[in-house]
XYZ file of C-alpha atoms in Angstrom:
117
model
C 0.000 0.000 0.000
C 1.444 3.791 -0.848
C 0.152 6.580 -0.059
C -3.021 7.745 -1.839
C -3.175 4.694 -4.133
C -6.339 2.865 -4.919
C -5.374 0.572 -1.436
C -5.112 2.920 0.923
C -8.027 5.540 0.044
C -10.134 2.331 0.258
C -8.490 1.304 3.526
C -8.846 5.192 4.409
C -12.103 5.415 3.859
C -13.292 2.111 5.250
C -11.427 3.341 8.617
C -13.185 4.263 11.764
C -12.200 8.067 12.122
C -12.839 10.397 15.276
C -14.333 13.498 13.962
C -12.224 16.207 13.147
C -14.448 19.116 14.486
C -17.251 19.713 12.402
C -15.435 19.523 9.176
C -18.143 19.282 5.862
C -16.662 19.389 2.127
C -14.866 18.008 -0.119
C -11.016 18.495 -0.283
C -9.323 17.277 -3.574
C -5.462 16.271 -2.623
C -2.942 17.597 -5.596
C 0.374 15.715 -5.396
C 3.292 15.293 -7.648
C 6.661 13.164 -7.161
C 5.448 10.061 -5.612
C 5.888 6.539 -7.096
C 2.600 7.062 -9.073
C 3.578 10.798 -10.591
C 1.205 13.577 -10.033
C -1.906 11.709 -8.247
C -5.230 13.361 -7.374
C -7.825 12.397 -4.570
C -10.739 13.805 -3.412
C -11.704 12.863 0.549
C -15.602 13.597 1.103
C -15.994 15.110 5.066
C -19.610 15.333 6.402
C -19.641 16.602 10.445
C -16.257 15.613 10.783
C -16.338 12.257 9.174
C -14.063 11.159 6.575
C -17.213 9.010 4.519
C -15.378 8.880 1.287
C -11.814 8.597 -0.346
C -11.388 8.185 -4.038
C -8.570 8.775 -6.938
C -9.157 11.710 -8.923
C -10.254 15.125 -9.063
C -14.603 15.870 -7.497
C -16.059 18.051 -9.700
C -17.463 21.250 -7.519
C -14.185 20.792 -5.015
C -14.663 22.872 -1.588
C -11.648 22.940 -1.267
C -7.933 22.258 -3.368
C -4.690 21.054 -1.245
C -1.427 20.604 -3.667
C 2.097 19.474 -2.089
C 4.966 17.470 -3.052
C 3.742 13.460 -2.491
C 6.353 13.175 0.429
C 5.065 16.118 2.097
C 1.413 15.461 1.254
C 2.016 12.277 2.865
C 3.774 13.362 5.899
C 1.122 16.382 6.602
C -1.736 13.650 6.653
C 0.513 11.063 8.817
C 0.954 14.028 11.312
C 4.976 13.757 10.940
C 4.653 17.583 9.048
C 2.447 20.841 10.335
C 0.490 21.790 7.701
C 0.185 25.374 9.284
C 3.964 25.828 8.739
C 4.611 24.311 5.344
C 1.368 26.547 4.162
C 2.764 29.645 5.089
C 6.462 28.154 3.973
C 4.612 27.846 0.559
C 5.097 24.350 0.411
C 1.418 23.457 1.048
C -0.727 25.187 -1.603
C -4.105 25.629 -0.712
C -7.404 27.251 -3.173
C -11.071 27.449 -2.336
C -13.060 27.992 0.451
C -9.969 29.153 3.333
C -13.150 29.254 6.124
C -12.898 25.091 5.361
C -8.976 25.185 5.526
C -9.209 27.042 9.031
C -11.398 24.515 9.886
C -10.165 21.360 8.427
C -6.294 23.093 9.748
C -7.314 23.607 13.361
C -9.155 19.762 13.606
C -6.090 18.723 11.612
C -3.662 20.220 14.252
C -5.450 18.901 17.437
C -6.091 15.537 16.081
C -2.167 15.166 14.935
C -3.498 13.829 11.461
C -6.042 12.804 9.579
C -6.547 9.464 10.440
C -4.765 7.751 7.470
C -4.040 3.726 7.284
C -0.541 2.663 7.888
């Protein structure tokens, strides 16, 4: 299993997750450089739940996160702040920012995002 491949957002999605806040949307992941090249997923969050994770780009996107696929990984594993490496640049983020501060803050006090493995 690697990071956002077809294994893990099943295995990701399929995982019981605490909520992270109230967190409703859905985020489309951006990354380039992994094993795969430049993969896209989109994770559907409703109250906090993570209730879907699937390859590719959701049409009508809340929200648009794009990193390097180390980084990306490391941010949702909770071994990298996302806070920082946003403001470093690193982390790009586009779309509705009252769903980043939101989806940041839960991010931040739940240490990650509940990813498999």
């Amino acid at each position: 299993m690697s990071f956002l491949d077809d294994e893990f957002l099943a295995a990701w999605a399929e995982a019981g997750h605490e909520p992270l806040g109230n967190v409703s949307g859905t985020v489309v992941m951006k990354t380039a450089g992994g094993p795969d090249g430049k993969v896209a997923a989109s994770l559907i969050f409703d109250a906090g739940v993570l209730t879907a994770a699937s390859a590719g780009t959701a049409r009508g996107a809340d929200l648009t996160l794009e990193a390097p696929w180390q980084l990306a990984a490391d941010v949702v594993r909770g071994d990298a702040d996302p806070a920082r490496h946003y403001m470093a640049g690193d982390l790009k983020v586009s779309g509705d920012m009252a769903l980043w501060l939101e989806l940041l803050r839960a991010w931040r006090a739940a240490g990650a995002l509940g990813s498999p493995g």
